Coordinates of C-alpha atoms and ligand atoms in Angstrom, one line a residue:
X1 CA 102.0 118.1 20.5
X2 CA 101.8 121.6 18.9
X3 CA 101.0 123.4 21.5
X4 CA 103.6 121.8 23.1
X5 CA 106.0 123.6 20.7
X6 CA 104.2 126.9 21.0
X7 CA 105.0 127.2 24.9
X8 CA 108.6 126.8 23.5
X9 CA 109.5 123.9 25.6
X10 CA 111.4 121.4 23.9
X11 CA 110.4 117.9 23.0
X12 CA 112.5 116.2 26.0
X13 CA 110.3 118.1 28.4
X14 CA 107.0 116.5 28.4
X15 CA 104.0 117.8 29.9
X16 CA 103.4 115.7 32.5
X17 CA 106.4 116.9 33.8
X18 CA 105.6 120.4 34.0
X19 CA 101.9 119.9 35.2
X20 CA 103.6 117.9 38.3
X21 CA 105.5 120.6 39.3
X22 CA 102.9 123.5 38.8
X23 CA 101.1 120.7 41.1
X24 CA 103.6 120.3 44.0
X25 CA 104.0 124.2 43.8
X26 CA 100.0 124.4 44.5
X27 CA 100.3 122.2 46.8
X28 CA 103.1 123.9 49.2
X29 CA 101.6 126.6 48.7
X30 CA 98.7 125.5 49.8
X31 CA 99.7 124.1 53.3
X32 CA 101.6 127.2 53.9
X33 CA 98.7 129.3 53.7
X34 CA 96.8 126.7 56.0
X35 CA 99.5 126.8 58.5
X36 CA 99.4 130.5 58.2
X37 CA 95.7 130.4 59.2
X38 CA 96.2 127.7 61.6
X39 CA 98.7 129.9 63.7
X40 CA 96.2 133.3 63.3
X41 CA 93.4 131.2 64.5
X42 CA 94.7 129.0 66.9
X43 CA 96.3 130.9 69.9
X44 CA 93.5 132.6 70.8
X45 CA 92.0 129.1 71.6
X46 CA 94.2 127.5 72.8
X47 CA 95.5 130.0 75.2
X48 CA 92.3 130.4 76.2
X49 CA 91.2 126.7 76.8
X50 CA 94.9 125.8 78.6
X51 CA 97.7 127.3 77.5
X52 CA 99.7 130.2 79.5
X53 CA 97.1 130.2 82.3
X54 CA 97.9 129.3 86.2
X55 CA 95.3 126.5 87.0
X56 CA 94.9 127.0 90.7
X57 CA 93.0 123.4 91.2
X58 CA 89.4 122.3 91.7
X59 CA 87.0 123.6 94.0
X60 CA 86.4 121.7 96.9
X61 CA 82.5 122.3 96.0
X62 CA 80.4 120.0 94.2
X63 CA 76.9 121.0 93.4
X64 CA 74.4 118.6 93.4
X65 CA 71.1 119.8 91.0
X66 CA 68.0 118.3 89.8
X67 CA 66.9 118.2 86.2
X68 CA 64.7 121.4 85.4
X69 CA 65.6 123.7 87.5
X70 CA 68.0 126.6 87.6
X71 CA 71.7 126.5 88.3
X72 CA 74.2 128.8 89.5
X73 CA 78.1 128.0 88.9
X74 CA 79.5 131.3 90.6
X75 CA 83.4 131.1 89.9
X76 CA 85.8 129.9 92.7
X77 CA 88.2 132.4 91.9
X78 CA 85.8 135.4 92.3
X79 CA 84.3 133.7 95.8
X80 CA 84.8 136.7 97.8
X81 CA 82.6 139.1 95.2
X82 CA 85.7 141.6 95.4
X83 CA 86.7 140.4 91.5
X84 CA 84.1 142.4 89.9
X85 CA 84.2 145.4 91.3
X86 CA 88.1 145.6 92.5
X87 CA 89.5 144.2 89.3
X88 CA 87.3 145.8 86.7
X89 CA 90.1 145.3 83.8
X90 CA 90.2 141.6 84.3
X91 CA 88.1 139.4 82.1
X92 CA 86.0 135.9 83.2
X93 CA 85.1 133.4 80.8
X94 CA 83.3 130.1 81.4
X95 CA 84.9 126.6 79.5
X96 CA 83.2 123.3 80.0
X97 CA 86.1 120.9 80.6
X98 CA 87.3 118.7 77.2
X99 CA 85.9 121.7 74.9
X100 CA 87.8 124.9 73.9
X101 CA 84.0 126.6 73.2
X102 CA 83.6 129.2 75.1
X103 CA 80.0 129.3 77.6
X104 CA 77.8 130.4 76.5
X105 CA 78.1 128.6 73.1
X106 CA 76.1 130.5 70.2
X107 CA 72.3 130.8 69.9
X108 CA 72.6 128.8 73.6
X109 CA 69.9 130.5 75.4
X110 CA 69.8 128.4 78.5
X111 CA 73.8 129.6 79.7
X112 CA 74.6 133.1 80.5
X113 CA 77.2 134.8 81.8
X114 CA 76.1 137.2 85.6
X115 CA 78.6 139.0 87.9
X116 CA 80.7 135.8 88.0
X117 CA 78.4 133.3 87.9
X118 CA 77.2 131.3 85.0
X119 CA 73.4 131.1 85.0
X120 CA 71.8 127.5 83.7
X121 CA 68.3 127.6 83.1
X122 CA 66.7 125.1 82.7
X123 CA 69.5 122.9 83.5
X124 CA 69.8 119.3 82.2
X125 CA 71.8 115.9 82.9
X126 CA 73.7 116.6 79.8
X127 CA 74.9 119.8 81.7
X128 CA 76.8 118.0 84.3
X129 CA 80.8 117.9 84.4
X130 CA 83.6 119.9 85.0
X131 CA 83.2 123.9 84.4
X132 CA 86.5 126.0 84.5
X133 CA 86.7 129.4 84.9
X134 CA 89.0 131.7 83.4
X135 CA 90.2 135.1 84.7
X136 CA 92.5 136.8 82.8
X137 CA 93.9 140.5 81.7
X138 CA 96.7 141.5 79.3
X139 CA 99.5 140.2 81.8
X140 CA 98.0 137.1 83.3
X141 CA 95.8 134.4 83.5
X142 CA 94.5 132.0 86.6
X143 CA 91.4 129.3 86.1
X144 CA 90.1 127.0 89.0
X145 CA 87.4 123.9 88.4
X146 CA 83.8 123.6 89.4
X147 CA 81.8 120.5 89.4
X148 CA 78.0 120.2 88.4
X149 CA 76.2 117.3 88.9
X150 CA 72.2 116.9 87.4
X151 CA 70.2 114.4 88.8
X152 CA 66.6 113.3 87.6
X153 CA 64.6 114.0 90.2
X154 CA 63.8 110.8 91.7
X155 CA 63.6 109.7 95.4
X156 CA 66.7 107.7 94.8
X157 CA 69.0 110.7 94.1
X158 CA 67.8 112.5 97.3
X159 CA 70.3 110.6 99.5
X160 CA 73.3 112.2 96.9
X161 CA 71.5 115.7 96.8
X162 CA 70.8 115.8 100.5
X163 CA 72.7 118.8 102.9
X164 CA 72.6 116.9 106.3
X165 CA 71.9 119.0 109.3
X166 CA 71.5 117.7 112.8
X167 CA 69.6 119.0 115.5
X168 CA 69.4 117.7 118.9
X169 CA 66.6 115.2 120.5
X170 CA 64.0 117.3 122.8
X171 CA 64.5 120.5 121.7
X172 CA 63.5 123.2 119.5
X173 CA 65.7 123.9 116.5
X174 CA 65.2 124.9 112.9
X175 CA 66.3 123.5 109.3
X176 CA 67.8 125.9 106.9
X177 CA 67.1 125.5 103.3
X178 CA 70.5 126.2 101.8
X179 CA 71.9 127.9 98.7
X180 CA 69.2 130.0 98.0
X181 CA 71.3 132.9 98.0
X182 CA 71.8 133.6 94.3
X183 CA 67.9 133.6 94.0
X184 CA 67.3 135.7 96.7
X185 CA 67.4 139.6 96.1
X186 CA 64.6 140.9 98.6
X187 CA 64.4 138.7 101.5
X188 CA 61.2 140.3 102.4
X189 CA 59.1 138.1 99.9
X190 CA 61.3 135.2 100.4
X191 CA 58.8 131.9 101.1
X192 CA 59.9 128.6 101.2
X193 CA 57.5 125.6 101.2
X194 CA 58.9 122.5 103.5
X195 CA 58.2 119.3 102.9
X196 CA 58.6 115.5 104.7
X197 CA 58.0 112.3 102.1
X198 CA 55.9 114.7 99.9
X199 CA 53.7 116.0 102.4
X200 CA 53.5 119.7 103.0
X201 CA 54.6 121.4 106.2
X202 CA 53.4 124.3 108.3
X203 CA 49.4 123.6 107.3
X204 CA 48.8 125.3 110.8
X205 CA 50.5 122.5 113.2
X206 CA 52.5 124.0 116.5
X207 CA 55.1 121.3 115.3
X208 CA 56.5 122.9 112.0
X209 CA 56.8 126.7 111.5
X210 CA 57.9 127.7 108.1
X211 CA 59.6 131.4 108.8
X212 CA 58.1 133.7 106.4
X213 CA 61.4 136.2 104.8
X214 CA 63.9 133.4 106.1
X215 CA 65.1 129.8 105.2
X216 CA 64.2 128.5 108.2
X217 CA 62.0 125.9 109.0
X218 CA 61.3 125.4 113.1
X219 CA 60.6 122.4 114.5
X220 CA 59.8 122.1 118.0
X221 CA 60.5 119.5 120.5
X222 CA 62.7 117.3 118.4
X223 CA 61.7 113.8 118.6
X224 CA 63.5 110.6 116.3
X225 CA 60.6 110.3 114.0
X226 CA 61.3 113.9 112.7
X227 CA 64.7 112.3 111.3
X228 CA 64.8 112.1 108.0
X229 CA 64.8 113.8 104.5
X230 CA 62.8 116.8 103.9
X231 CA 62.7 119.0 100.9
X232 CA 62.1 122.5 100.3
X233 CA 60.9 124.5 97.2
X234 CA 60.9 128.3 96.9
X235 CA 59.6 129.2 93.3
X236 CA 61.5 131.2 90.7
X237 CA 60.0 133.6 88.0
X238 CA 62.5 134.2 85.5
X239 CA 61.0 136.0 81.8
X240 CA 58.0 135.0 82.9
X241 CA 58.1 131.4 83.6
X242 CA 58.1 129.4 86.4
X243 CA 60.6 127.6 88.4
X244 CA 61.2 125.4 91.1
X245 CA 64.0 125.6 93.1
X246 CA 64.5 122.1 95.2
X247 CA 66.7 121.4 97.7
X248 CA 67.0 118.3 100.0
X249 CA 68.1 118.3 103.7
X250 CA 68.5 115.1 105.9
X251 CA 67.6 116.1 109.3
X252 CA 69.7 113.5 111.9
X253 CA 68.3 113.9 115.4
X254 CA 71.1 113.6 118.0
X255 CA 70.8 112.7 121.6
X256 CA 70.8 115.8 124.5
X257 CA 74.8 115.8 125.7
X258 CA 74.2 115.3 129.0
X259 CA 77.1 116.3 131.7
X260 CA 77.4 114.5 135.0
X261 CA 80.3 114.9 137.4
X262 CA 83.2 112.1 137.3
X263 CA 83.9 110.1 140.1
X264 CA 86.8 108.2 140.7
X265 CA 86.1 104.8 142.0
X266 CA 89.5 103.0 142.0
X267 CA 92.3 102.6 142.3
X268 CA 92.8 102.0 146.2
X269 CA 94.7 104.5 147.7
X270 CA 98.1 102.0 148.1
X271 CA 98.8 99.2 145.6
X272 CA 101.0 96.2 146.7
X273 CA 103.2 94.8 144.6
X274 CA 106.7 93.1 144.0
X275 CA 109.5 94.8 142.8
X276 CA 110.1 93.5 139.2
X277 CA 107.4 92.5 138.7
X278 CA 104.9 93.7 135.7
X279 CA 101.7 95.5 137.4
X280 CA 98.3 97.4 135.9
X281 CA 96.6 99.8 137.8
X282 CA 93.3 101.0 136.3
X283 CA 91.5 104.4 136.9
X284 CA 88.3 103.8 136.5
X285 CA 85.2 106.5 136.5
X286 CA 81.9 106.8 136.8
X287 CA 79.7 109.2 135.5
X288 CA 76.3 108.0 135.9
X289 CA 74.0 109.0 132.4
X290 CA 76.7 111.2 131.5
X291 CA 77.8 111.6 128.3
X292 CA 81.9 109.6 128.1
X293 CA 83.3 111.7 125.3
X294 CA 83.5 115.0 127.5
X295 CA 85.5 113.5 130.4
X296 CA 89.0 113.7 129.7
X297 CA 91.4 110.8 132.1
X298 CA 94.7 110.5 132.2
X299 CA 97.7 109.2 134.7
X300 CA 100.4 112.0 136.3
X301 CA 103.5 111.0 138.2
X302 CA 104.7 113.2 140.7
X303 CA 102.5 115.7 138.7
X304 CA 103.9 115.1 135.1
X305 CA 102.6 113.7 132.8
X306 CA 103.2 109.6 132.0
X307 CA 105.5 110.4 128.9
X308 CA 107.6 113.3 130.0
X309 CA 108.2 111.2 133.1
X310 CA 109.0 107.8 131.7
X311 CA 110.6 108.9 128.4
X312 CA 111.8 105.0 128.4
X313 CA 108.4 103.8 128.5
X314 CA 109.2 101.7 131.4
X315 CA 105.3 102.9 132.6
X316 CA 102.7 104.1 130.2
X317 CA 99.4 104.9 130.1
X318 CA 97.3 101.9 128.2
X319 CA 94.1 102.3 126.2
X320 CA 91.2 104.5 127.3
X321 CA 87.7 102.0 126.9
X322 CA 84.3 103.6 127.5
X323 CA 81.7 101.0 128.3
X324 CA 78.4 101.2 130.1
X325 CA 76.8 98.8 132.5
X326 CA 73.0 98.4 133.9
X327 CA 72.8 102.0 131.5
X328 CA 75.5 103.7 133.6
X329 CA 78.5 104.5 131.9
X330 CA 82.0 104.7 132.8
X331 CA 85.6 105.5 131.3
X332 CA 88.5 103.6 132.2
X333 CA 92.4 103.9 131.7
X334 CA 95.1 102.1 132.9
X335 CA 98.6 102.6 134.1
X336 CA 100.8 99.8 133.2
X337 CA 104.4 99.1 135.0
X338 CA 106.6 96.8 132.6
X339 CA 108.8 96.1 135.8
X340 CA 108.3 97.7 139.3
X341 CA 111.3 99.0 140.4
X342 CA 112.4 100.6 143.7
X343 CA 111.7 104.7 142.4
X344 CA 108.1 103.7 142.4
X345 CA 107.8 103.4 146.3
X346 CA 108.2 106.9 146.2
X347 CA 106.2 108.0 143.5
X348 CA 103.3 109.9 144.0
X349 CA 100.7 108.5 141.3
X350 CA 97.6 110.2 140.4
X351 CA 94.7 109.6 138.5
X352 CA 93.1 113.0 136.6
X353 CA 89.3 112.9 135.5
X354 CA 88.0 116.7 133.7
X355 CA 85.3 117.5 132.3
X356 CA 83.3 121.1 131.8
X357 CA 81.3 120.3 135.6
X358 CA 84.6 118.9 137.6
X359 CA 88.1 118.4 138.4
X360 CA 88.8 115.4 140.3
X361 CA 92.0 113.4 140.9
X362 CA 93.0 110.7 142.9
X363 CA 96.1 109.6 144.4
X364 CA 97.7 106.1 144.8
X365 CA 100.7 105.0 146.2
X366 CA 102.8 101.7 145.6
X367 CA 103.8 99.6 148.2
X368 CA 106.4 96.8 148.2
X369 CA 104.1 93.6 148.6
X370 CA 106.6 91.3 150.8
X371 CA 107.6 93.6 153.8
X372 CA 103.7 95.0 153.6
X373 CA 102.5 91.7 153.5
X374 CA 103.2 91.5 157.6
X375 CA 101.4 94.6 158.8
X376 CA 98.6 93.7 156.7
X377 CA 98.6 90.4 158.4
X378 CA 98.9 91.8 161.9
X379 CA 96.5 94.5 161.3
X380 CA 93.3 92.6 161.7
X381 CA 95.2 90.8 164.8
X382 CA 96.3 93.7 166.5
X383 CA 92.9 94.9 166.8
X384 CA 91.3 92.2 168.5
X385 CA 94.2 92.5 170.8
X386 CA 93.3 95.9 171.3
X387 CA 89.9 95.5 171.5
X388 CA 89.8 92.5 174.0
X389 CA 92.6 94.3 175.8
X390 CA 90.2 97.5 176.0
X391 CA 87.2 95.2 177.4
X392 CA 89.5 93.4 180.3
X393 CA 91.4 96.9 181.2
X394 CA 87.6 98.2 181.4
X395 CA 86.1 95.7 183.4
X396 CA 88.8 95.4 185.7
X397 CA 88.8 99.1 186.7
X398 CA 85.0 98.6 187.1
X399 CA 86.3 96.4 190.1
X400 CA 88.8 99.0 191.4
X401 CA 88.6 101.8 193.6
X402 CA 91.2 104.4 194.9
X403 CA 94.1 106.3 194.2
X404 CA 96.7 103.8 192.5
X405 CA 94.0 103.0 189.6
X406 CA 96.2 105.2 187.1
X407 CA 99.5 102.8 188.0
X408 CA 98.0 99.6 188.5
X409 CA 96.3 100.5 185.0
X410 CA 99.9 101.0 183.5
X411 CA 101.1 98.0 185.0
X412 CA 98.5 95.6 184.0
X413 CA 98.4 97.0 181.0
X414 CA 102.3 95.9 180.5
X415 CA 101.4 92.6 182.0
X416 CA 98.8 92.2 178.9
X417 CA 100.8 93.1 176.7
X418 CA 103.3 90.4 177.5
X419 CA 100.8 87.8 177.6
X420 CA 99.1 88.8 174.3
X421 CA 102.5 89.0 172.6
X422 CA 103.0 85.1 173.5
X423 CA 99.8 84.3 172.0
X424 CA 100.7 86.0 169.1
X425 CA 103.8 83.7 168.6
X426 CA 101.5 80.9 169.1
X427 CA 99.7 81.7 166.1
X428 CA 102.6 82.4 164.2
Ligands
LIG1 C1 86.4 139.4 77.4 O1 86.7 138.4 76.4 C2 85.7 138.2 75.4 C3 86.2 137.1 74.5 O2 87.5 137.2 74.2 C4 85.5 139.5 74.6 O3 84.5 139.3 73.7 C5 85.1 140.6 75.6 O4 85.0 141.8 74.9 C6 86.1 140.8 76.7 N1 85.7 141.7 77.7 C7 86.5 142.6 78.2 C8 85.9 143.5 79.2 O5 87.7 142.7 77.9
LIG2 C1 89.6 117.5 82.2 O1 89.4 116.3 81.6 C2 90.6 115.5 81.4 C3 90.3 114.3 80.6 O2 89.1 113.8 80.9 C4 91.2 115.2 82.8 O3 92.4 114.5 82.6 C5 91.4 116.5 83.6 O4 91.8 116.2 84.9 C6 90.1 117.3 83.6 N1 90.4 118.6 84.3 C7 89.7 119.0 85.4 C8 90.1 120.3 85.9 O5 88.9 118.3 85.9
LIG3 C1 96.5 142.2 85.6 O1 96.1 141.8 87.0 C2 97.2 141.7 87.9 C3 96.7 141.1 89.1 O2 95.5 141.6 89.5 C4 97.8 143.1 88.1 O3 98.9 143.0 88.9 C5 98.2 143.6 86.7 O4 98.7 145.0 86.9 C6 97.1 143.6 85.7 N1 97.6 143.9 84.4 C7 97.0 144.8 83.6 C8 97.7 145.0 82.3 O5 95.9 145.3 83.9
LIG4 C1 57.7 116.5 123.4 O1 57.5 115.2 122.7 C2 57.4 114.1 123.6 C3 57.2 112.9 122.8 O2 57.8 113.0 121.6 C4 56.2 114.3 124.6 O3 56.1 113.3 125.5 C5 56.4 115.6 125.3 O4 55.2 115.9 126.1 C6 56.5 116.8 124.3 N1 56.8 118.0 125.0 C7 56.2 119.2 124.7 C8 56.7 120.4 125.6 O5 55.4 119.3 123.8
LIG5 C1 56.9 123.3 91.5 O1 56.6 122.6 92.7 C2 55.3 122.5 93.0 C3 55.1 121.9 94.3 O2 56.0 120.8 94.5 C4 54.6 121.7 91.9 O3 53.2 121.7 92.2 C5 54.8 122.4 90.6 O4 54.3 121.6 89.5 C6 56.3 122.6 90.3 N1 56.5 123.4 89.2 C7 57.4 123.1 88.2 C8 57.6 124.0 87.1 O5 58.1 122.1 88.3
LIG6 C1 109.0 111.4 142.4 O1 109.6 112.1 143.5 C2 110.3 111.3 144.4 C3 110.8 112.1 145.6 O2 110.3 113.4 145.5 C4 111.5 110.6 143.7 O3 112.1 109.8 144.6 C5 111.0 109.8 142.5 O4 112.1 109.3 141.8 C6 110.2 110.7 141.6 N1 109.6 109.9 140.6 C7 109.7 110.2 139.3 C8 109.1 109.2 138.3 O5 110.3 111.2 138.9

């Protein structure tokens, strides 16, 4: 209570009253200065983790690593190797995605930083996310995304860290072991070992030929059982130690194309049919062992194409189906009439098979079915009259002698003709 006096503050001030204050002055004091820190520290983070910078997307890349072994993230933005050399004032920095830390993180000696690239070594499951790269000067900023993924390595990941390649049946090709680039700084000592279900290649067979300086790995003669996953190693020495680096193809063995030339096999030259009436005309092709994918069919009309010509779609071309029968294949499309009207009589229709050995078309007419119908009747008639008229003409000359043969001929030949044309009423 005396002391109280002694500050000189009268008795209706008590103490707890000035202690309070003296606190909440502290106290505002004291957030000030933290939000004083908080804006000297902060905008250098968070302008570098997001803020202020272009994000041009993710790379359409993902890379697919096993456990152990080295990676290399080489930044999409720099992936034509002009950025360090053409843009010297601009800076790169590494980010793992969901953390403003930037890679390498401190006293982390598995991550560095090398033209571009961020260098794992050895790299673990852990490792694998999103990376973003930064590249920025005093005026501007871009980042783009990469994405790591580590798999233990385990024949079950091989089908997610396999590079399919394909070769063809019966020939001799090679496998390339890929992304071996960043490792690779004198080809001349470059030696990959190959392997098939843990086997090693190239032990002196003609059949696999690991290529010494070179990816490659030739195989000759290509047969189906050579499909499958292979893997190849090329080892790493990095401050003395050891590494492997493993990467998985799938080899797929595809069939020989094989090229035959197309031959047209129908339609018939005239199609009957009535008018109004819907009609189908299928071109259909044959092409033998050929391959169907490489023939190329399709319907003109009066040398235009079906759609130009019938912008109504009162005729269009139908589906093209590729089937094969007793092992011989053939393509087939066809050229459907929703009504047959009279323009079609005079249409000149053709069917157009192409591939890289031929050219070959066909033509087709379409005749009205009801006035045809007669001729077609008469046809097979009109030859036996024909014929028998030839054999009794013949044999009768065979009797004759003399000058009048060429009138009498004429003459009988009238006579016939009369006669046959009663008999053909008769069989109407
Ligand atoms: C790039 O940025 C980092 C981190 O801010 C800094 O330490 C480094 O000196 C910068 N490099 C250049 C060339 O500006
Ligand atoms: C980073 O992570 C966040 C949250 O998981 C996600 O929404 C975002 O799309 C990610 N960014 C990239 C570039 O993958
Ligand atoms: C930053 O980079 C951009 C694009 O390369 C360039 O146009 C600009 O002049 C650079 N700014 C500085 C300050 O170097
Ligand atoms: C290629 O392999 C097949 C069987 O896979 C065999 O019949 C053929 O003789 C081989 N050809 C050559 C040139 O080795
Ligand atoms: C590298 O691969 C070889 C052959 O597959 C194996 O014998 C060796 O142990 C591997 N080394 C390391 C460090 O994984
Ligand atoms: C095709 O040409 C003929 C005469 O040249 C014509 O009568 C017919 O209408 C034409 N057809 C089409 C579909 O243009």
């Amino acid at each position: 209570m005396q002391s109280c006096r002694l500050w000189g503050v009268g008795p209706e001030i008590p103490t707890s009253w000035v202690l309070q204050k003296l606190l909440r002055t502290m106290y505002i004091l004291y957030t000030l200065m933290l939000g004083v820190s908080a804006f000297t520290i902060q905008p250098e983070e968070r302008t570098a983790a997001a803020g202020n910078c272009r994000f041009l997307g993710r790379h359409f890349k993902i890379d697919f690593m096993v456990e152990g072994e080295p990676v290399v993230l080489r930044c999409p933005l720099a992936w034509h190797r002009s950025l360090d050399s053409a843009r010297p004032h601009v800076n790169m920095t590494w980010y793992k995605n969901g953390s403003a830390r930037m890679l390498p993180g401190e006293g982390e000696t598995r991550m560095w930083v090398q033209d571009s690239a961020l260098w794992i070594l050895p790299a673990l499951q852990g490792d694998s996310g999103t990376y973003i790269c930064t590249v920025r000067n005093a005026s501007y900023c871009e980042e783009m995304s990469t994405e790591l993924r580590v798999f233990e390595k385990t024949e079950a990941a091989l089908t997610y860290i396999s590079y399919p390649q394909i070769l063809t049946l019966s020939t001799s090709g090679s496998l390339v072991c890929p992304e071996l680039s960043e490792f690779v700084h004198d080809k001349t000592d470059m030696k990959v070992q190959w392997y098939k279900d843990s086997v090693l290649l190239d032990q002196g067979n003609e059949k696999f030929l690991s290529v010494r300086g070179t990816p490659r790995l030739l195989v000759q003669n290509i047969s189906v059982e050579d499909a499958g996953y292979y893997s190849c190693v090329m080892t790493l020495t990095h401050n003395g130690t050891r590494f492997n680096v493993t990467r998985n193809v799938e080899l797929r063995v595809k069939k020989k194309r094989e090229e035959t030339v197309p031959v047209i096999i129908s339609p018939l030259q005239t199609i009957l049919a009535s008018l109004g009436s819907r009609l189908v005309i299928p071109c259909k092709v044959f092409l033998g062992a050929g391959t169907q994918w490489t023939t190329e069919l399709w319907w003109m009309a009066n040398d235009t194409a079906i759609d130009s010509a019938y912008l109504g779609g009162r005729v269009t071309e139908g589906q093209r189906q590729e089937y094969s029968e007793n092992n011989e294949n053939y393509i087939e499309v066809p050229l459907i009439f929703d009504t047959v009207i009279r323009e079609d009589l005079n249409t000149d229709f053709k069917c157009v098979a192409r591939n890289a050995l031929s050219f070959q078309t066909l033509h087709t007419t379409v005749k009205e079915a009801t006035t045809f119908s007669w001729e077609i009747a008469l046809a097979p008639l009109s030859l036996v009259v024909l014929v028998l008229g030839g054999i009794w003409t013949h044999s009768r000359c065979k009797h004759r002698t003399g000058k009048a043969y060429g009138l009498t001929a004429l003459k009988t030949g009238h006579q016939d003709f009369q006669s046959y044309a009663s008999k053909i009423k008769e069989i109407k």
